[in-house]
Amino acid sequence: MEINNVEKITDCKYLNLFSINYRDRVNCEKQWLFASRSSLSNPLVQDYTRPHAVVIVPFHKTQGKLVIIKEFRFALGGYQYGFPAGLVDKCESVEKAGKRELFEETGLTVTSVLKKSPAVFSSSGMTDESVSLLFAECEGCPTNRFNEASEDISVMMLSRKQASDILLDKKIRFDVKFWIILDTFSSQGMI
Amino acid sequence: MEINNVEKITDCKYLNLFSINYRDRVNCEKQWLFASRSSLSNPLVQDYTRPHAVVIVPFHKTQGKLVIIKEFRFALGGYQYGFPAGLVDKCESVEKAGKRELFEETGLTVTSVLKKSPAVFSSSGMTDESVSLLFAECEGCPTNRFNEASEDISVMMLSRKQASDILLDKKIRFDVKFWIILDTFSSQGMI
């Protein structure tokens, strides 16, 4: 497999399409498209160890419950259940971004970071997007009054039994990371 | 939150950008971009219960190991560790697509489907892409001789100890679903 060149084929502010020209294993010239938030003309030279976004898996210790959000997602034209998440600002640490996003989206405060994943990739068949997962304990009373104007979020706290019930609800749309973690949390407990 | 209109702003074959015009909670007009493989002019009317792709989590029962792949990913300009996966063809069931992709990418045969997720979303802040996770038992000898010419895949089988070691290797790039499942498999066993 040999990459010949990378071309930015749109000129949008927050998200663009890039085209890769390559030769496959039998030497045929082909094209692969992917989406990227990168501001670079060639995203393949980016630092892949730095995640673009952080996803917080928050466990409310005094309540003994997992904190989740129901959020309006434009790309789905409706609501999705998931974990609080957001882009990591330039020069911001993953931990700081996670604490900030948890507070903005749920009003809760991180008390302890339990585990942090490296930058892992969301769906590398179509995008270079990476996230770091931050498993954390938190405290406080949930509220959505710190949401931005483009956010429409409800905060919920789930026991293992409630997590199990939610997974069976066919009307709910789930984020994939959320579904996997909720499935483990409901059946075995991972925190 | 009120969506005014959806516009397809590129005209590519396999992946496109779409722009949503909306009014936020304080009535300001704004724009949200997302990437989609949809052939519809407005992907928001698609059937969200049907996943675009399938991800197989294959457990080799006689070996007692998890099957994983190391695959060249164009969007990352390098190799990533993950599970076998691929698009679900039109009119194909998720189970059939999962069996086909497992065979094409690893040479292994599904003997039993243990669990299937609904269509869950990869990263709905930037794409409508959904996948179904298929946890399955499989048999056979791993090979990459059924790979397509644009695929560059190595098959590996991991014990819990090997899974644990791989997670500590800082040179490896991981798919996010793979990282979460491997983390659970290595510490508690989920299959």
GROMACS .gro file of C-alpha atoms in nm:
model
  382
    1MET     CA    1   0.000   0.000   0.000
    2GLU     CA    2   0.151   0.333  -0.103
    3ILE     CA    3   0.002   0.679  -0.040
    4ASN     CA    4   0.080   0.919  -0.326
    5ASN     CA    5  -0.084   1.240  -0.209
    6VAL     CA    6  -0.343   1.393   0.022
    7GLU     CA    7  -0.576   1.669  -0.094
    8LYS     CA    8  -0.817   1.887   0.106
    9ILE     CA    9  -1.130   1.896  -0.109
   10THR     CA   10  -1.352   2.131   0.096
   11ASP     CA   11  -1.284   2.461   0.270
   12CYS     CA   12  -1.512   2.467   0.575
   13LYS     CA   13  -1.430   2.600   0.921
   14TYR     CA   14  -1.488   2.303   1.152
   15LEU     CA   15  -1.493   1.989   0.938
   16ASN     CA   16  -1.350   1.901   0.596
   17LEU     CA   17  -1.319   1.617   0.351
   18PHE     CA   18  -0.976   1.495   0.243
   19SER     CA   19  -0.892   1.267  -0.048
   20ILE     CA   20  -0.601   1.023  -0.042
   21ASN     CA   21  -0.462   0.887  -0.366
   22TYR     CA   22  -0.292   0.552  -0.318
   23ARG     CA   23  -0.176   0.236  -0.492
   24ASP     CA   24  -0.332  -0.082  -0.357
   25ARG     CA   25  -0.157  -0.417  -0.309
   26VAL     CA   26  -0.196  -0.508  -0.677
   27ASN     CA   27  -0.064  -0.165  -0.787
   28CYS     CA   28  -0.400  -0.010  -0.891
   29GLU     CA   29  -0.441   0.362  -0.835
   30LYS     CA   30  -0.735   0.435  -0.602
   31GLN     CA   31  -0.891   0.706  -0.386
   32TRP     CA   32  -0.996   0.706  -0.019
   33LEU     CA   33  -1.204   0.985   0.139
   34PHE     CA   34  -1.206   1.081   0.504
   35ALA     CA   35  -1.346   1.357   0.724
   36SER     CA   36  -1.125   1.559   0.958
   37ARG     CA   37  -1.144   1.859   1.189
   38SER     CA   38  -0.773   1.922   1.125
   39SER     CA   39  -0.663   2.267   1.012
   40LEU     CA   40  -0.356   2.113   0.844
   41SER     CA   41  -0.343   2.081   0.465
   42ASN     CA   42  -0.223   1.724   0.524
   43PRO     CA   43  -0.372   1.576   0.845
   44LEU     CA   44  -0.150   1.265   0.810
   45VAL     CA   45   0.138   1.462   0.965
   46GLN     CA   46  -0.060   1.546   1.282
   47ASP     CA   47   0.043   1.432   1.632
   48TYR     CA   48  -0.176   1.122   1.672
   49THR     CA   49  -0.093   1.090   2.042
   50ARG     CA   50  -0.297   1.402   2.125
   51PRO     CA   51  -0.674   1.331   2.130
   52HIS     CA   52  -0.913   1.574   1.958
   53ALA     CA   53  -1.184   1.517   2.217
   54VAL     CA   54  -1.245   1.380   2.565
   55VAL     CA   55  -1.528   1.150   2.673
   56ILE     CA   56  -1.594   1.138   3.049
   57VAL     CA   57  -1.735   0.825   3.212
   58PRO     CA   58  -1.850   0.982   3.541
   59PHE     CA   59  -1.940   0.777   3.848
   60HIS     CA   60  -2.123   0.964   4.128
   61LYS     CA   61  -1.969   0.804   4.435
   62THR     CA   62  -2.214   0.915   4.706
   63GLN     CA   63  -2.513   0.819   4.487
   64GLY     CA   64  -2.342   0.500   4.364
   65LYS     CA   65  -2.462   0.575   4.011
   66LEU     CA   66  -2.327   0.629   3.661
   67VAL     CA   67  -2.390   0.980   3.522
   68ILE     CA   68  -2.522   0.993   3.166
   69ILE     CA   69  -2.669   1.256   2.937
   70LYS     CA   70  -2.950   1.270   2.685
   71GLU     CA   71  -2.839   1.516   2.420
   72PHE     CA   72  -2.978   1.660   2.097
   73ARG     CA   73  -2.753   1.555   1.810
   74PHE     CA   74  -2.781   1.748   1.484
   75ALA     CA   75  -2.636   1.467   1.270
   76LEU     CA   76  -2.918   1.241   1.394
   77GLY     CA   77  -3.193   1.507   1.397
   78GLY     CA   78  -3.288   1.387   1.746
   79TYR     CA   79  -3.176   1.282   2.092
   80GLN     CA   80  -2.900   1.036   2.179
   81TYR     CA   81  -2.790   0.889   2.512
   82GLY     CA   82  -2.421   0.910   2.584
   83PHE     CA   83  -2.151   1.038   2.817
   84PRO     CA   84  -2.046   1.401   2.857
   85ALA     CA   85  -1.783   1.486   2.595
   86GLY     CA   86  -1.624   1.771   2.407
   87LEU     CA   87  -1.326   1.895   2.213
   88VAL     CA   88  -0.995   1.942   2.394
   89ASP     CA   89  -0.890   2.305   2.354
   90LYS     CA   90  -0.544   2.392   2.220
   91CYS     CA   91  -0.287   2.377   2.504
   92GLU     CA   92  -0.548   2.221   2.739
   93SER     CA   93  -0.476   1.887   2.911
   94VAL     CA   94  -0.718   1.597   2.865
   95GLU     CA   95  -0.792   1.601   3.239
   96LYS     CA   96  -0.869   1.975   3.238
   97ALA     CA   97  -1.092   1.940   2.929
   98GLY     CA   98  -1.275   1.648   3.092
   99LYS     CA   99  -1.337   1.842   3.413
  100ARG     CA  100  -1.454   2.148   3.217
  101GLU     CA  101  -1.689   1.951   2.991
  102LEU     CA  102  -1.836   1.753   3.282
  103PHE     CA  103  -1.913   2.076   3.466
  104GLU     CA  104  -2.055   2.255   3.160
  105GLU     CA  105  -2.276   1.964   3.058
  106THR     CA  106  -2.385   1.828   3.399
  107GLY     CA  107  -2.290   2.079   3.673
  108LEU     CA  108  -2.089   1.804   3.847
  109THR     CA  109  -1.731   1.822   3.972
  110VAL     CA  110  -1.459   1.559   3.918
  111THR     CA  111  -1.312   1.442   4.252
  112SER     CA  112  -1.081   1.170   4.121
  113VAL     CA  113  -0.963   1.041   3.782
  114LEU     CA  114  -0.969   0.659   3.793
  115LYS     CA  115  -0.837   0.574   3.447
  116LYS     CA  116  -0.741   0.750   3.122
  117SER     CA  117  -0.717   0.589   2.780
  118PRO     CA  118  -0.463   0.702   2.522
  119ALA     CA  119  -0.593   0.883   2.211
  120VAL     CA  120  -0.810   0.613   2.052
  121PHE     CA  121  -0.987   0.641   1.718
  122SER     CA  122  -1.364   0.683   1.670
  123SER     CA  123  -1.405   0.523   1.329
  124SER     CA  124  -1.086   0.529   1.126
  125GLY     CA  125  -1.253   0.399   0.809
  126MET     CA  126  -1.403   0.746   0.765
  127THR     CA  127  -1.234   0.991   1.003
  128ASP     CA  128  -0.908   1.059   1.188
  129GLU     CA  129  -1.105   1.171   1.497
  130SER     CA  130  -0.959   1.049   1.825
  131VAL     CA  131  -1.085   1.069   2.182
  132SER     CA  132  -0.943   0.998   2.523
  133LEU     CA  133  -1.175   0.822   2.768
  134LEU     CA  134  -1.159   0.958   3.122
  135PHE     CA  135  -1.313   0.735   3.389
  136ALA     CA  136  -1.374   0.962   3.689
  137GLU     CA  137  -1.553   0.992   4.021
  138CYS     CA  138  -1.759   1.306   4.068
  139GLU     CA  139  -1.980   1.492   4.317
  140GLY     CA  140  -2.247   1.762   4.321
  141CYS     CA  141  -2.607   1.809   4.204
  142PRO     CA  142  -2.681   1.758   3.834
  143THR     CA  143  -2.802   2.062   3.640
  144ASN     CA  144  -2.801   2.177   3.278
  145ARG     CA  145  -2.783   2.548   3.359
  146PHE     CA  146  -2.418   2.571   3.241
  147ASN     CA  147  -2.502   2.437   2.891
  148GLU     CA  148  -2.411   2.643   2.585
  149ALA     CA  149  -2.694   2.784   2.370
  150SER     CA  150  -2.634   2.517   2.104
  151GLU     CA  151  -2.657   2.237   2.364
  152ASP     CA  152  -2.981   2.067   2.469
  153ILE     CA  153  -2.886   1.823   2.744
  154SER     CA  154  -3.063   1.637   3.025
  155VAL     CA  155  -2.854   1.474   3.298
  156MET     CA  156  -2.948   1.136   3.447
  157MET     CA  157  -2.792   0.906   3.705
  158LEU     CA  158  -2.826   0.529   3.663
  159SER     CA  159  -2.807   0.236   3.900
  160ARG     CA  160  -2.702  -0.099   3.750
  161LYS     CA  161  -3.070  -0.200   3.728
  162GLN     CA  162  -3.166   0.126   3.553
  163ALA     CA  163  -2.873   0.083   3.312
  164SER     CA  164  -2.998  -0.264   3.230
  165ASP     CA  165  -3.353  -0.133   3.166
  166ILE     CA  166  -3.234   0.149   2.940
  167LEU     CA  167  -3.039  -0.095   2.722
  168LEU     CA  168  -3.364  -0.277   2.644
  169ASP     CA  169  -3.549   0.039   2.534
  170LYS     CA  170  -3.573   0.019   2.154
  171LYS     CA  171  -3.675   0.385   2.118
  172ILE     CA  172  -3.342   0.511   2.256
  173ARG     CA  173  -3.042   0.593   2.033
  174PHE     CA  174  -2.705   0.513   2.190
  175ASP     CA  175  -2.350   0.627   2.133
  176VAL     CA  176  -2.138   0.316   2.068
  177LYS     CA  177  -1.890   0.378   2.355
  178PHE     CA  178  -2.184   0.439   2.588
  179TRP     CA  179  -2.357   0.116   2.480
  180ILE     CA  180  -2.047  -0.099   2.542
  181ILE     CA  181  -1.971   0.056   2.882
  182LEU     CA  182  -2.338   0.047   2.992
  183ASP     CA  183  -2.364  -0.317   2.887
  184THR     CA  184  -2.064  -0.408   3.104
  185PHE     CA  185  -2.173  -0.181   3.394
  186SER     CA  186  -2.523  -0.333   3.401
  187SER     CA  187  -2.405  -0.694   3.392
  188GLN     CA  188  -2.077  -0.708   3.583
  189GLY     CA  189  -1.992  -0.368   3.717
  190MET     CA  190  -1.679  -0.207   3.583
  191ILE     CA  191  -1.634   0.071   3.839
  192MET     CA  192  -3.358   2.385   1.900
  193GLU     CA  193  -3.510   2.406   1.554
  194ILE     CA  194  -3.364   2.267   1.232
  195ASN     CA  195  -3.444   2.488   0.931
  196ASN     CA  196  -3.282   2.299   0.645
  197VAL     CA  197  -3.021   2.041   0.550
  198GLU     CA  198  -2.791   2.090   0.252
  199LYS     CA  199  -2.550   1.846   0.085
  200ILE     CA  200  -2.239   2.054   0.023
  201THR     CA  201  -2.016   1.801  -0.160
  202ASP     CA  202  -2.086   1.555  -0.439
  203CYS     CA  203  -1.855   1.258  -0.376
  204LYS     CA  204  -1.935   0.891  -0.423
  205TYR     CA  205  -1.874   0.735  -0.080
  206LEU     CA  206  -1.868   1.018   0.174
  207ASN     CA  207  -2.014   1.369   0.181
  208LEU     CA  208  -2.045   1.675   0.400
  209PHE     CA  209  -2.387   1.806   0.495
  210SER     CA  210  -2.472   2.142   0.649
  211ILE     CA  211  -2.762   2.191   0.890
  212ASN     CA  212  -2.904   2.538   0.948
  213TYR     CA  213  -3.071   2.567   1.287
  214ARG     CA  214  -3.185   2.810   1.553
  215ASP     CA  215  -3.027   2.754   1.894
  216ARG     CA  216  -3.200   2.783   2.233
  217VAL     CA  217  -3.165   3.163   2.234
  218ASN     CA  218  -3.298   3.190   1.876
  219CYS     CA  219  -2.964   3.257   1.699
  220GLU     CA  220  -2.925   3.115   1.350
  221LYS     CA  221  -2.630   2.873   1.331
  222GLN     CA  222  -2.473   2.602   1.116
  223TRP     CA  223  -2.365   2.246   1.202
  224LEU     CA  224  -2.157   2.028   0.966
  225PHE     CA  225  -2.152   1.650   0.957
  226ALA     CA  226  -2.014   1.372   0.739
  227SER     CA  227  -2.234   1.097   0.600
  228ARG     CA  228  -2.213   0.802   0.362
  229SER     CA  229  -2.586   0.847   0.289
  230SER     CA  230  -2.699   0.874  -0.072
  231LEU     CA  231  -3.007   1.072   0.040
  232SER     CA  232  -3.021   1.447  -0.017
  233ASN     CA  233  -3.140   1.474   0.345
  234PRO     CA  234  -2.987   1.198   0.563
  235LEU     CA  235  -3.208   1.303   0.860
  236VAL     CA  236  -3.496   1.105   0.705
  237GLN     CA  237  -3.295   0.778   0.697
  238ASP     CA  238  -3.394   0.463   0.890
  239TYR     CA  239  -3.174   0.499   1.200
  240THR     CA  240  -3.254   0.146   1.319
  241ARG     CA  241  -3.052  -0.006   1.034
  242PRO     CA  242  -2.674   0.009   1.100
  243HIS     CA  243  -2.438   0.119   0.822
  244ALA     CA  244  -2.165  -0.117   0.935
  245VAL     CA  245  -2.100  -0.422   1.150
  246VAL     CA  246  -1.814  -0.472   1.397
  247ILE     CA  247  -1.745  -0.834   1.495
  248VAL     CA  248  -1.601  -0.920   1.836
  249PRO     CA  249  -1.483  -1.275   1.761
  250PHE     CA  250  -1.390  -1.524   2.030
  251HIS     CA  251  -1.206  -1.839   1.913
  252LYS     CA  252  -1.357  -2.101   2.142
  253THR     CA  253  -1.110  -2.390   2.097
  254GLN     CA  254  -0.812  -2.152   2.136
  255GLY     CA  255  -0.982  -1.959   2.419
  256LYS     CA  256  -0.866  -1.633   2.262
  257LEU     CA  257  -1.003  -1.306   2.128
  258VAL     CA  258  -0.944  -1.252   1.753
  259ILE     CA  259  -0.816  -0.909   1.657
  260ILE     CA  260  -0.671  -0.746   1.346
  261LYS     CA  261  -0.392  -0.504   1.271
  262GLU     CA  262  -0.509  -0.305   0.970
  263PHE     CA  263  -0.372  -0.023   0.754
  264ARG     CA  264  -0.599   0.280   0.791
  265PHE     CA  265  -0.574   0.551   0.527
  266ALA     CA  266  -0.719   0.824   0.752
  267LEU     CA  267  -0.434   0.758   0.998
  268GLY     CA  268  -0.162   0.695   0.738
  269GLY     CA  269  -0.064   0.385   0.936
  270TYR     CA  270  -0.171   0.073   1.118
  271GLN     CA  271  -0.444   0.043   1.380
  272TYR     CA  272  -0.551  -0.246   1.603
  273GLY     CA  273  -0.922  -0.324   1.602
  274PHE     CA  274  -1.188  -0.582   1.535
  275PRO     CA  275  -1.296  -0.706   1.191
  276ALA     CA  276  -1.562  -0.473   1.049
  277GLY     CA  277  -1.724  -0.358   0.729
  278LEU     CA  278  -2.025  -0.200   0.566
  279VAL     CA  279  -2.354  -0.390   0.565
  280ASP     CA  280  -2.463  -0.436   0.203
  281LYS     CA  281  -2.810  -0.328   0.091
  282CYS     CA  282  -3.064  -0.604   0.173
  283GLU     CA  283  -2.800  -0.793   0.378
  284SER     CA  284  -2.868  -0.883   0.742
  285VAL     CA  285  -2.624  -0.768   1.012
  286GLU     CA  286  -2.549  -1.135   1.095
  287LYS     CA  287  -2.474  -1.219   0.731
  288ALA     CA  288  -2.252  -0.910   0.692
  289GLY     CA  289  -2.067  -0.998   1.013
  290LYS     CA  290  -2.003  -1.355   0.899
  291ARG     CA  291  -1.890  -1.236   0.555
  292GLU     CA  292  -1.655  -0.969   0.690
  293LEU     CA  293  -1.505  -1.204   0.951
  294PHE     CA  294  -1.429  -1.458   0.679
  295GLU     CA  295  -1.291  -1.201   0.432
  296GLU     CA  296  -1.068  -1.032   0.689
  297THR     CA  297  -0.955  -1.331   0.900
  298GLY     CA  298  -1.050  -1.658   0.720
  299LEU     CA  299  -1.247  -1.763   1.031
  300THR     CA  300  -1.605  -1.892   1.044
  301VAL     CA  301  -1.875  -1.780   1.290
  302THR     CA  302  -2.019  -2.078   1.483
  303SER     CA  303  -2.250  -1.888   1.719
  304VAL     CA  304  -2.369  -1.529   1.767
  305LEU     CA  305  -2.361  -1.449   2.141
  306LYS     CA  306  -2.496  -1.094   2.143
  307LYS     CA  307  -2.594  -0.820   1.897
  308SER     CA  308  -2.620  -0.450   1.973
  309PRO     CA  309  -2.876  -0.227   1.805
  310ALA     CA  310  -2.751   0.033   1.556
  311VAL     CA  311  -2.533   0.253   1.779
  312PHE     CA  312  -2.359   0.573   1.672
  313SER     CA  313  -1.983   0.610   1.615
  314SER     CA  314  -1.943   0.979   1.692
  315SER     CA  315  -2.264   1.174   1.641
  316GLY     CA  316  -2.100   1.514   1.693
  317MET     CA  317  -1.951   1.477   1.343
  318THR     CA  318  -2.121   1.187   1.163
  319ASP     CA  319  -2.446   0.989   1.143
  320GLU     CA  320  -2.246   0.663   1.104
  321SER     CA  321  -2.389   0.372   1.301
  322VAL     CA  322  -2.262   0.022   1.364
  323SER     CA  323  -2.400  -0.295   1.513
  324LEU     CA  324  -2.165  -0.491   1.740
  325LEU     CA  325  -2.178  -0.867   1.690
  326PHE     CA  326  -2.021  -1.073   1.969
  327ALA     CA  327  -1.959  -1.417   1.819
  328GLU     CA  328  -1.777  -1.745   1.866
  329CYS     CA  329  -1.572  -1.863   1.569
  330GLU     CA  330  -1.350  -2.147   1.446
  331GLY     CA  331  -1.085  -2.213   1.182
  332CYS     CA  332  -0.727  -2.107   1.107
  333PRO     CA  333  -0.656  -1.735   1.068
  334THR     CA  334  -0.539  -1.618   0.725
  335ASN     CA  335  -0.544  -1.294   0.529
  336ARG     CA  336  -0.563  -1.459   0.185
  337PHE     CA  337  -0.929  -1.352   0.140
  338ASN     CA  338  -0.847  -0.980   0.187
  339GLU     CA  339  -0.941  -0.733  -0.084
  340ALA     CA  340  -0.661  -0.554  -0.274
  341SER     CA  341  -0.723  -0.233  -0.074
  342GLU     CA  342  -0.695  -0.420   0.258
  343ASP     CA  343  -0.370  -0.479   0.445
  344ILE     CA  344  -0.461  -0.691   0.747
  345SER     CA  345  -0.279  -0.919   0.993
  346VAL     CA  346  -0.485  -1.148   1.217
  347MET     CA  347  -0.388  -1.214   1.580
  348MET     CA  348  -0.539  -1.410   1.865
  349LEU     CA  349  -0.505  -1.282   2.222
  350SER     CA  350  -0.519  -1.443   2.564
  351ARG     CA  351  -0.623  -1.219   2.855
  352LYS     CA  352  -0.255  -1.172   2.945
  353GLN     CA  353  -0.163  -1.078   2.586
  354ALA     CA  354  -0.458  -0.835   2.574
  355SER     CA  355  -0.331  -0.674   2.892
  356ASP     CA  356   0.022  -0.640   2.747
  357ILE     CA  357  -0.100  -0.488   2.420
  358LEU     CA  358  -0.295  -0.220   2.608
  359LEU     CA  359   0.030  -0.099   2.764
  360ASP     CA  360   0.213  -0.065   2.430
  361LYS     CA  361   0.233   0.309   2.358
  362LYS     CA  362   0.332   0.259   1.994
  363ILE     CA  363   0.000   0.094   1.906
  364ARG     CA  364  -0.302   0.289   1.776
  365PHE     CA  365  -0.636   0.153   1.894
  366ASP     CA  366  -0.992   0.179   1.772
  367VAL     CA  367  -1.204   0.314   2.061
  368LYS     CA  368  -1.450   0.019   2.070
  369PHE     CA  369  -1.154  -0.219   2.062
  370TRP     CA  370  -0.980  -0.038   2.350
  371ILE     CA  371  -1.289  -0.050   2.576
  372ILE     CA  372  -1.362  -0.417   2.505
  373LEU     CA  373  -0.995  -0.519   2.537
  374ASP     CA  374  -0.968  -0.331   2.867
  375THR     CA  375  -1.266  -0.525   3.007
  376PHE     CA  376  -1.154  -0.858   2.854
  377SER     CA  377  -0.805  -0.825   3.001
  378SER     CA  378  -0.921  -0.735   3.352
  379GLN     CA  379  -1.248  -0.917   3.410
  380GLY     CA  380  -1.335  -1.127   3.110
  381MET     CA  381  -1.650  -1.036   2.927
  382ILE     CA  382  -1.695  -1.349   2.714
   0.00000   0.00000   0.00000
